[in-house]
Short mmCIF file of C-alpha atoms and ligand atoms in Angstrom, two decimals:
data_model
loop_
_atom_site.label_atom_id
_atom_site.label_comp_id
_atom_site.label_asym_id
_atom_site.label_seq_id
_atom_site.Cartn_x
_atom_site.Cartn_y
_atom_site.Cartn_z
CA MET A 1 -97.51 180.36 97.83
CA ASP A 2 -97.19 181.25 94.19
CA TYR A 3 -94.75 182.51 91.65
CA PHE A 4 -96.20 185.97 90.97
CA ASN A 5 -93.78 188.35 92.65
CA TYR A 6 -92.53 191.90 92.39
CA LYS A 7 -88.83 191.97 91.35
CA ASN A 8 -86.92 195.05 90.30
CA GLY A 9 -90.08 197.11 90.98
CA GLU A 10 -92.39 195.21 88.66
CA LEU A 11 -94.55 192.11 88.63
CA TYR A 12 -93.05 188.89 87.34
CA CYS A 13 -94.71 185.57 86.63
CA GLU A 14 -91.89 183.21 87.46
CA ASP A 15 -88.98 184.78 85.47
CA VAL A 16 -91.08 186.64 82.89
CA PRO A 17 -92.09 190.28 83.44
CA ALA A 18 -95.84 190.73 83.08
CA THR A 19 -95.18 193.88 81.01
CA ARG A 20 -93.49 191.79 78.39
CA ILE A 21 -96.48 189.48 78.06
CA ALA A 22 -98.81 192.50 77.87
CA GLN A 23 -96.73 194.06 75.14
CA GLU A 24 -96.37 190.96 73.05
CA VAL A 25 -99.76 189.25 73.60
CA GLY A 26 -101.87 192.31 74.26
CA THR A 27 -104.36 192.94 77.06
CA ALA A 28 -106.48 191.76 78.59
CA CYS A 29 -105.19 188.22 79.01
CA TYR A 30 -104.91 185.39 81.50
CA VAL A 31 -101.38 184.44 82.61
CA TYR A 32 -100.71 181.14 84.35
CA SER A 33 -97.59 179.89 86.22
CA LYS A 34 -96.69 176.27 85.59
CA ALA A 35 -94.63 176.07 88.72
CA THR A 36 -97.50 177.27 90.87
CA LEU A 37 -99.90 174.77 89.37
CA LEU A 38 -97.54 171.91 89.99
CA HIS A 39 -96.67 173.14 93.46
CA HIS A 40 -100.27 173.00 94.60
CA PHE A 41 -100.95 169.64 92.94
CA ASN A 42 -97.91 168.15 94.65
CA GLN A 43 -98.82 169.80 97.94
CA ILE A 44 -102.17 167.94 98.04
CA LYS A 45 -100.55 164.68 96.97
CA GLN A 46 -97.90 164.93 99.72
CA ALA A 47 -100.25 166.21 102.40
CA PHE A 48 -102.51 163.18 102.04
CA GLY A 49 -99.57 160.89 101.03
CA VAL A 50 -100.22 158.25 103.72
CA LEU A 51 -103.68 157.63 102.22
CA ASN A 52 -102.29 157.34 98.71
CA PRO A 53 -105.36 159.08 97.29
CA THR A 54 -106.38 159.52 93.73
CA ILE A 55 -106.49 163.21 92.83
CA CYS A 56 -108.97 164.12 90.14
CA PHE A 57 -108.52 167.76 89.16
CA SER A 58 -111.86 169.46 88.86
CA ILE A 59 -111.73 170.55 85.27
CA LYS A 60 -114.58 173.02 85.61
CA SER A 61 -112.28 175.33 87.56
CA CYS A 62 -109.73 175.77 84.77
CA GLY A 63 -110.05 173.59 81.70
CA ASN A 64 -107.37 174.63 79.23
CA ILE A 65 -106.17 171.39 77.75
CA ASN A 66 -102.54 172.50 77.90
CA LEU A 67 -102.78 173.06 81.63
CA CYS A 68 -104.72 169.86 82.16
CA ARG A 69 -102.10 167.95 80.22
CA ILE A 70 -99.41 169.08 82.69
CA LEU A 71 -101.51 167.68 85.50
CA ALA A 72 -102.36 164.46 83.61
CA GLU A 73 -98.59 163.91 83.20
CA GLN A 74 -98.24 164.14 86.93
CA GLY A 75 -100.75 161.33 87.31
CA SER A 76 -103.83 163.51 87.96
CA GLY A 77 -107.23 162.16 87.09
CA PHE A 78 -110.17 164.51 86.28
CA ASP A 79 -113.51 165.33 87.78
CA VAL A 80 -115.88 166.24 84.97
CA THR A 81 -119.45 167.45 85.01
CA SER A 82 -120.58 167.43 81.39
CA GLY A 83 -119.95 165.74 78.05
CA GLY A 84 -117.88 168.76 77.06
CA GLU A 85 -115.71 168.42 80.15
CA LEU A 86 -115.25 164.73 79.48
CA TYR A 87 -114.13 165.57 75.94
CA ARG A 88 -111.72 168.16 77.32
CA ALA A 89 -110.26 165.73 79.82
CA LEU A 90 -109.64 163.18 77.06
CA GLN A 91 -108.15 165.79 74.74
CA ALA A 92 -105.75 166.78 77.53
CA GLY A 93 -104.52 163.20 77.63
CA GLY A 94 -106.54 162.25 80.68
CA ASP A 95 -106.69 158.52 81.45
CA PRO A 96 -110.38 157.49 81.29
CA LYS A 97 -109.76 155.11 84.17
CA LYS A 98 -109.12 158.16 86.35
CA ILE A 99 -112.11 160.21 85.21
CA ILE A 100 -115.14 160.57 87.45
CA TYR A 101 -118.30 162.14 86.34
CA ALA A 102 -120.60 164.12 88.67
CA GLY A 103 -123.58 166.42 87.98
CA VAL A 104 -127.31 166.31 88.67
CA GLY A 105 -128.43 166.43 85.03
CA LYS A 106 -126.47 163.94 82.93
CA THR A 107 -128.21 163.33 79.61
CA ASP A 108 -128.56 159.84 78.08
CA GLN A 109 -126.04 160.75 75.41
CA GLU A 110 -123.54 161.97 77.97
CA ILE A 111 -123.98 158.80 80.01
CA ARG A 112 -123.62 156.63 76.91
CA ASP A 113 -120.43 158.43 75.86
CA ALA A 114 -118.93 158.13 79.31
CA ILE A 115 -119.62 154.37 79.51
CA GLU A 116 -118.20 153.89 76.10
CA VAL A 117 -114.86 155.56 76.83
CA GLY A 118 -114.68 153.58 80.09
CA ILE A 119 -114.57 156.24 82.81
CA ALA A 120 -113.66 155.18 86.32
CA ALA A 121 -117.05 155.99 87.86
CA PHE A 122 -120.14 158.08 87.81
CA ASN A 123 -120.87 160.16 90.86
CA ILE A 124 -124.60 159.52 90.87
CA GLU A 125 -126.91 162.16 92.28
CA SER A 126 -130.37 160.49 92.52
CA GLU A 127 -132.34 157.29 92.41
CA ALA A 128 -133.68 158.19 88.96
CA GLU A 129 -130.10 158.56 87.68
CA ILE A 130 -129.13 155.15 89.14
CA GLU A 131 -131.95 153.56 87.18
CA ASN A 132 -131.10 155.45 84.05
CA ILE A 133 -127.40 154.52 84.08
CA ASP A 134 -128.26 150.89 84.76
CA ARG A 135 -130.67 150.91 81.77
CA ILE A 136 -128.23 152.61 79.44
CA ALA A 137 -125.34 150.35 80.38
CA GLY A 138 -127.65 147.37 79.78
CA GLU A 139 -128.45 148.65 76.30
CA LEU A 140 -124.76 148.95 75.57
CA GLY A 141 -124.09 145.49 76.97
CA ARG A 142 -121.65 147.01 79.45
CA GLN A 143 -121.35 147.30 83.18
CA ALA A 144 -121.12 150.91 84.54
CA ILE A 145 -119.46 151.73 87.84
CA GLY A 146 -120.76 154.40 90.22
CA ALA A 147 -120.61 156.07 93.58
CA VAL A 148 -123.66 157.53 95.20
CA ARG A 149 -123.24 161.22 95.95
CA ILE A 150 -124.39 161.75 99.51
CA ASN A 151 -125.67 165.02 100.75
CA PRO A 152 -124.32 165.04 104.30
CA ASP A 153 -126.22 168.18 105.37
CA VAL A 154 -123.12 170.06 106.52
CA ASP A 155 -122.76 173.84 106.30
CA PRO A 156 -119.45 174.66 104.60
CA LYS A 157 -119.85 178.34 105.65
CA THR A 158 -119.29 179.75 102.22
CA HIS A 159 -121.36 181.69 99.66
CA ALA A 160 -124.96 180.46 99.27
CA LYS A 161 -124.45 179.96 95.51
CA THR A 162 -121.53 177.58 96.03
CA THR A 163 -122.91 175.67 99.02
CA THR A 164 -123.61 172.11 97.82
CA GLY A 165 -123.73 169.75 100.85
CA LYS A 166 -126.74 171.14 102.68
CA LYS A 167 -130.09 169.45 102.60
CA GLU A 168 -131.87 172.22 100.70
CA THR A 169 -129.45 172.10 97.78
CA LYS A 170 -130.08 170.01 94.63
CA PHE A 171 -126.99 167.77 95.06
CA GLY A 172 -126.72 164.17 96.05
CA VAL A 173 -129.01 161.83 98.02
CA ASP A 174 -129.91 162.83 101.57
CA ILE A 175 -127.81 160.95 104.00
CA GLU A 176 -130.90 159.64 105.89
CA ARG A 177 -132.06 157.98 102.70
CA ALA A 178 -128.70 156.58 101.70
CA GLU A 179 -129.01 153.13 103.29
CA ARG A 180 -132.41 152.58 101.74
CA VAL A 181 -130.98 153.53 98.36
CA PHE A 182 -128.11 151.03 98.69
CA ASP A 183 -130.58 148.31 99.79
CA GLN A 184 -133.01 149.09 96.99
CA TYR A 185 -130.44 149.01 94.26
CA ARG A 186 -128.36 146.10 95.57
CA GLY A 187 -127.22 143.79 92.80
CA LEU A 188 -128.22 145.80 89.75
CA LYS A 189 -127.28 144.03 86.56
CA HIS A 190 -125.51 146.70 84.71
CA LEU A 191 -124.39 149.17 87.38
CA ARG A 192 -122.00 148.33 90.18
CA ILE A 193 -122.35 150.83 92.99
CA GLY A 194 -119.06 150.65 94.89
CA GLY A 195 -118.35 154.13 96.23
CA ILE A 196 -119.54 157.08 98.22
CA HIS A 197 -119.04 160.66 97.04
CA ILE A 198 -119.42 163.98 98.77
CA HIS A 199 -118.65 167.60 97.77
CA ILE A 200 -119.78 170.02 100.41
CA GLY A 201 -119.05 173.38 98.75
CA SER A 202 -116.42 175.75 97.49
CA PRO A 203 -114.38 177.58 98.68
CA VAL A 204 -114.33 176.07 102.19
CA TYR A 205 -112.16 178.04 104.58
CA GLU A 206 -112.75 175.97 107.70
CA ILE A 207 -111.67 172.46 108.54
CA GLN A 208 -114.58 171.55 110.75
CA PRO A 209 -117.15 171.15 107.90
CA TYR A 210 -114.91 168.52 106.27
CA VAL A 211 -114.39 166.78 109.59
CA ASP A 212 -118.15 166.76 110.23
CA ALA A 213 -118.91 165.46 106.72
CA VAL A 214 -116.22 162.81 106.88
CA LYS A 215 -117.46 161.55 110.23
CA LYS A 216 -120.95 161.29 108.86
CA VAL A 217 -120.02 159.36 105.74
CA THR A 218 -117.50 157.04 107.34
CA ALA A 219 -120.21 156.12 109.84
CA LEU A 220 -122.57 155.58 106.94
CA ILE A 221 -120.08 153.31 105.26
CA ASP A 222 -119.70 151.33 108.52
CA ARG A 223 -123.42 150.80 108.58
CA LEU A 224 -123.52 149.83 104.93
CA THR A 225 -120.67 147.39 105.38
CA GLU A 226 -122.46 145.72 108.28
CA LYS A 227 -125.39 145.25 105.99
CA GLY A 228 -123.18 143.48 103.46
CA HIS A 229 -122.62 146.32 100.97
CA ARG A 230 -119.10 146.54 99.73
CA ILE A 231 -117.72 150.13 99.61
CA GLU A 232 -114.46 150.27 97.73
CA TRP A 233 -113.82 154.02 97.63
CA LEU A 234 -114.74 157.30 99.24
CA ASP A 235 -114.49 160.44 97.14
CA LEU A 236 -114.30 163.56 99.32
CA GLY A 237 -114.86 166.08 96.50
CA GLY A 238 -113.06 169.44 96.29
CA GLY A 239 -113.50 172.83 97.87
CA PHE A 240 -110.19 173.61 99.61
CA ALA A 241 -109.94 177.43 99.72
CA VAL A 242 -107.19 179.68 98.49
CA ASN A 243 -105.81 183.06 99.45
CA TYR A 244 -107.80 185.90 97.81
CA LYS A 245 -107.23 188.47 100.55
CA ASN A 246 -103.95 187.66 102.24
CA PRO A 247 -101.46 184.81 102.61
CA GLU A 248 -103.06 183.57 105.84
CA GLN A 249 -106.72 183.54 104.66
CA ALA A 250 -106.93 179.93 103.60
CA LYS A 251 -105.64 176.94 105.53
CA PRO A 252 -102.87 175.17 103.72
CA VAL A 253 -103.98 171.72 102.68
CA THR A 254 -101.57 170.22 105.19
CA GLU A 255 -103.91 171.53 107.94
CA HIS A 256 -106.90 169.79 106.35
CA ALA A 257 -104.80 166.65 106.04
CA LYS A 258 -103.84 166.74 109.74
CA ALA A 259 -107.49 166.73 110.71
CA LEU A 260 -108.74 164.25 108.13
CA ILE A 261 -106.00 161.64 108.00
CA PRO A 262 -106.82 160.19 111.48
CA LEU A 263 -110.38 159.73 110.40
CA LEU A 264 -109.45 157.90 107.22
CA LYS A 265 -106.23 156.08 107.86
CA GLY A 266 -106.50 152.30 107.80
CA LYS A 267 -109.98 152.26 106.29
CA PRO A 268 -110.51 149.40 103.89
CA TYR A 269 -111.51 151.72 101.07
CA HIS A 270 -109.60 153.95 98.67
CA ILE A 271 -109.72 157.75 99.02
CA ALA A 272 -110.17 160.28 96.24
CA PHE A 273 -110.23 164.10 96.09
CA GLU A 274 -111.50 166.48 93.42
CA PRO A 275 -109.69 169.75 94.02
CA GLY A 276 -109.93 172.54 91.44
CA ARG A 277 -109.48 175.94 93.01
CA TYR A 278 -106.64 174.87 95.32
CA ILE A 279 -104.58 173.74 92.32
CA ALA A 280 -105.44 176.46 89.78
CA GLY A 281 -106.59 179.47 91.79
CA ASN A 282 -103.35 181.16 92.61
CA ALA A 283 -101.72 179.81 89.46
CA GLY A 284 -103.37 182.48 87.27
CA ILE A 285 -103.81 186.20 87.04
CA LEU A 286 -105.87 188.39 84.81
CA LEU A 287 -103.72 191.07 83.25
CA THR A 288 -105.66 194.18 82.26
CA LYS A 289 -104.96 197.73 81.14
CA VAL A 290 -106.45 201.04 82.28
CA LEU A 291 -108.43 202.60 79.44
CA TYR A 292 -109.91 205.62 81.14
CA ARG A 293 -110.47 207.34 84.47
CA LYS A 294 -113.66 209.19 85.30
CA THR A 295 -115.62 210.49 88.20
CA GLY A 296 -119.27 209.72 88.87
CA GLY A 297 -120.82 211.45 91.82
CA ALA A 298 -118.42 210.95 94.65
CA LYS A 299 -116.88 207.92 93.01
CA GLN A 300 -113.67 207.55 91.06
CA PHE A 301 -113.84 204.92 88.34
CA ILE A 302 -110.94 203.14 86.75
CA ILE A 303 -112.15 201.66 83.50
CA VAL A 304 -110.13 198.70 82.35
CA ASP A 305 -110.17 196.46 79.29
CA ALA A 306 -111.38 193.36 81.17
CA GLY A 307 -114.98 193.04 82.24
CA MET A 308 -117.45 190.82 84.00
CA ASN A 309 -117.58 188.64 80.97
CA ASP A 310 -113.88 187.82 81.58
CA LEU A 311 -114.09 187.42 85.31
CA ILE A 312 -117.57 187.18 86.74
CA ARG A 313 -116.76 186.21 90.31
CA PRO A 314 -116.71 189.73 91.83
CA THR A 315 -120.22 190.51 90.69
CA LEU A 316 -121.66 186.99 90.94
CA TYR A 317 -120.40 186.13 94.44
CA GLU A 318 -119.16 189.54 95.73
CA SER A 319 -115.74 187.86 95.58
CA TYR A 320 -112.64 189.76 96.48
CA HIS A 321 -109.70 189.59 94.07
CA PHE A 322 -106.53 191.48 95.09
CA ILE A 323 -105.63 194.02 92.40
CA TRP A 324 -102.39 195.91 92.13
CA PRO A 325 -100.46 197.78 89.40
CA VAL A 326 -97.96 195.68 87.51
CA LYS A 327 -95.35 198.49 87.70
CA PRO A 328 -96.31 200.56 90.74
CA ASP A 329 -94.63 203.68 91.95
CA PRO A 330 -91.50 202.53 93.86
CA LYS A 331 -93.15 203.34 97.24
CA ASN A 332 -95.99 200.96 96.38
CA VAL A 333 -93.98 197.91 95.42
CA ILE A 334 -95.23 195.08 97.59
CA ASP A 335 -93.87 191.77 98.81
CA ARG A 336 -97.15 190.62 100.26
CA ARG A 337 -100.65 190.82 98.84
CA ASP A 338 -102.92 191.91 101.67
CA SER A 339 -106.42 193.39 101.40
CA GLU A 340 -105.64 195.54 104.50
CA ARG A 341 -102.71 197.19 102.82
CA LEU A 342 -103.18 200.83 102.11
CA PRO A 343 -101.23 202.29 99.17
CA VAL A 344 -99.00 205.28 99.74
CA ASP A 345 -100.70 208.36 98.20
CA GLY A 346 -103.47 206.10 96.94
CA GLU A 347 -107.12 206.57 96.17
CA ILE A 348 -110.36 204.77 96.64
CA VAL A 349 -111.73 203.55 93.29
CA ASP A 350 -114.10 201.20 91.59
CA VAL A 351 -112.35 199.08 88.96
CA VAL A 352 -114.89 198.56 86.23
CA GLY A 353 -115.08 197.04 82.77
CA PRO A 354 -116.52 198.08 79.43
CA ILE A 355 -119.80 196.13 79.69
CA CYS A 356 -123.22 197.79 79.62
CA GLU A 357 -124.22 196.79 83.22
CA SER A 358 -123.54 198.49 86.48
CA GLY A 359 -122.66 195.03 87.86
CA ASP A 360 -119.63 195.04 85.62
CA TYR A 361 -116.87 195.50 88.17
CA LEU A 362 -113.71 193.79 89.22
CA ALA A 363 -113.56 195.71 92.56
CA THR A 364 -115.55 198.36 94.35
CA GLU A 365 -114.40 200.89 96.95
CA ARG A 366 -110.84 199.65 96.61
CA ALA A 367 -107.75 201.48 97.89
CA LEU A 368 -105.27 201.38 95.04
CA PRO A 369 -102.17 203.27 94.09
CA LYS A 370 -102.98 206.06 91.63
CA THR A 371 -103.09 204.85 88.04
CA GLN A 372 -103.51 206.40 84.67
CA ARG A 373 -104.42 205.48 81.15
CA GLY A 374 -102.15 202.75 79.82
CA ASP A 375 -101.12 201.40 83.23
CA LEU A 376 -101.33 197.65 83.68
CA LEU A 377 -103.20 196.04 86.60
CA ALA A 378 -102.96 192.45 87.78
CA VAL A 379 -106.03 190.80 89.15
CA PHE A 380 -104.71 188.00 91.28
CA THR A 381 -106.05 184.54 92.14
CA ALA A 382 -107.97 184.42 88.88
CA GLY A 383 -106.75 180.97 87.74
CA ALA A 384 -109.83 179.09 88.97
CA TYR A 385 -113.30 180.00 87.72
CA GLY A 386 -111.80 182.95 85.82
CA PHE A 387 -111.48 182.08 82.16
CA ALA A 388 -113.62 178.96 82.90
CA MET A 389 -116.68 181.13 83.49
CA ALA A 390 -115.95 183.74 80.75
CA SER A 391 -118.53 184.47 78.15
CA ASN A 392 -118.88 186.48 74.92
CA TYR A 393 -121.40 188.87 76.48
CA ASN A 394 -121.44 192.23 74.66
CA ASN A 395 -119.75 190.31 71.86
CA ARG A 396 -116.43 190.53 73.45
CA PRO A 397 -114.00 187.91 72.14
CA ARG A 398 -112.73 185.72 74.94
CA LEU A 399 -109.18 186.41 76.16
CA PRO A 400 -105.99 184.59 75.27
CA GLU A 401 -104.42 182.41 77.92
CA VAL A 402 -100.65 182.37 78.43
CA LEU A 403 -98.55 179.80 80.23
CA VAL A 404 -95.24 180.80 81.78
CA ASP A 405 -92.61 178.20 82.48
CA GLY A 406 -89.41 179.67 83.98
CA ASP A 407 -88.15 182.39 81.75
CA THR A 408 -90.36 181.53 78.74
CA TYR A 409 -93.97 181.73 77.95
CA ARG A 410 -96.38 180.49 75.25
CA ILE A 411 -99.90 181.19 74.20
CA ILE A 412 -102.02 178.23 75.19
CA ARG A 413 -105.26 179.76 73.89
CA ARG A 414 -105.34 182.38 71.22
CA ARG A 415 -107.45 185.50 71.55
CA GLU A 416 -110.84 184.93 69.94
CA THR A 417 -111.59 186.86 66.79
CA TYR A 418 -114.75 188.67 65.67
CA GLU A 419 -115.25 185.83 63.20
CA ASP A 420 -115.21 183.36 66.14
CA LEU A 421 -118.15 185.28 67.55
CA VAL A 422 -120.35 184.54 64.55
CA ALA A 423 -118.85 181.30 63.16
CA ALA A 424 -121.38 178.93 64.67
CA GLU A 425 -124.24 181.00 63.25
CA ARG A 426 -123.19 180.51 59.63
CA VAL A 427 -125.60 177.62 59.19
N1 LIG B 501 -116.24 168.41 92.83
C1 LIG B 501 -117.47 168.76 92.52
C2 LIG B 501 -118.54 167.76 92.47
C3 LIG B 501 -117.74 170.16 92.36
O1 LIG B 501 -119.02 170.53 92.05
C4 LIG B 501 -116.72 171.10 92.40
C5 LIG B 501 -117.02 172.53 92.25
C6 LIG B 501 -115.46 170.66 92.70
C7 LIG B 501 -115.22 169.29 92.93
C8 LIG B 501 -114.26 171.59 92.79
O2 LIG B 501 -114.33 172.53 93.77
P1 LIG B 501 -113.02 173.37 94.13
O3 LIG B 501 -111.95 172.49 94.64
O4 LIG B 501 -112.60 174.03 92.83
O5 LIG B 501 -113.45 174.45 95.07
N2 LIG B 501 -117.75 179.19 90.40
C9 LIG B 501 -117.57 179.16 91.80
C10 LIG B 501 -117.22 177.77 92.32
C11 LIG B 501 -118.19 176.72 91.96
C12 LIG B 501 -117.77 175.34 92.32
C13 LIG B 501 -118.61 174.33 91.72
N3 LIG B 501 -118.16 172.97 92.01
C14 LIG B 501 -116.52 180.19 92.14
O6 LIG B 501 -116.00 180.91 91.30
O7 LIG B 501 -116.22 180.36 93.38
#
């Protein structure tokens, strides 16, 4: 469910026509819907309501401080994975006591800064990191708090590049080793290890991998408790999938909750989640304009003003993003985004960007209504890992971000300038 719909034959974000934003802000740009963002945050909160979980929005998915502030005001915490993300979370008004910090390669400086601002907990990924955090906290005369990230060796059945909870990935401590680690580091002076963390992958379309992982870690917590370790919280990470292809593709979070709540209800420890994509994914689109059409061999290319530097997911993960004209021919106005839908009088095209690489595409072999120079296209479900993964490759200024709230919108990140491209080099 989201608030990007066709009304009067054209695409609206909430009550603002996308054409108006394109005219006034220019293309390409990212457009977010506040109502959609809040809808998904509240959906997770309500679905797991009986567990009263802490929800820490995974800031890596979509870090604009103006969007994060909206979530912080709703009580969201933040999952961060670098010093820069910690800074962002704080600039967005995030409560340090609700910030958790994961990542396999935290530097000493990043650890120091996080301890000094008083984050809730580190999600610790190795024995070496446990020792390092204890040492640094000691030097600061502070006590750090941490969870051990467990690698439960569960296959989330997603793209290899975003699978994180299998043994052969770099994340966490193997579950077989976990008890030994807790025993070995019992009673550290400057680090209190009170939690267990997992994050199995992203996006996860099936429920079973979560169920398997939760069964494994709750059994681990039982064993640890028997041995006298006190586990105060279990952080289940993020990964809930969203609808890229059609409205039925991803399970609503209520389905995940139905399966997981019986495994977690009544446990003597607190529950946390770190969703990113589920909250932000369908809350944003990439609005782009057709620059040219051309043929190449048997192919028809639609060249647009957004490229792989603006949205890298299609070429990096072969991800599917639904694309449709903002103002289609009346016979192609849709009330449902479905990858199976064939346009009337359409054509099969590659939607490509201006970058000097043949991997620069937003879609390949895609059935689309016929478009011409100047037409606007919406690339849907681009709110998570869209702008967040953008770069300046080919010296393309990064795009503006726009936030729609009802019938108004505002620019929440200005378009970068050419001077922005070189500013840090004026040394
Ligand atoms: N927690 C941890 C420790 C994570 O590493 C991640 C994502 C999340 C939470 C949030 O996952 P989410 O709920 O957003 O699925 N760039 C890829 C996704 C990489 C995800 C990395 N970690 C993509 O565009 O699909």
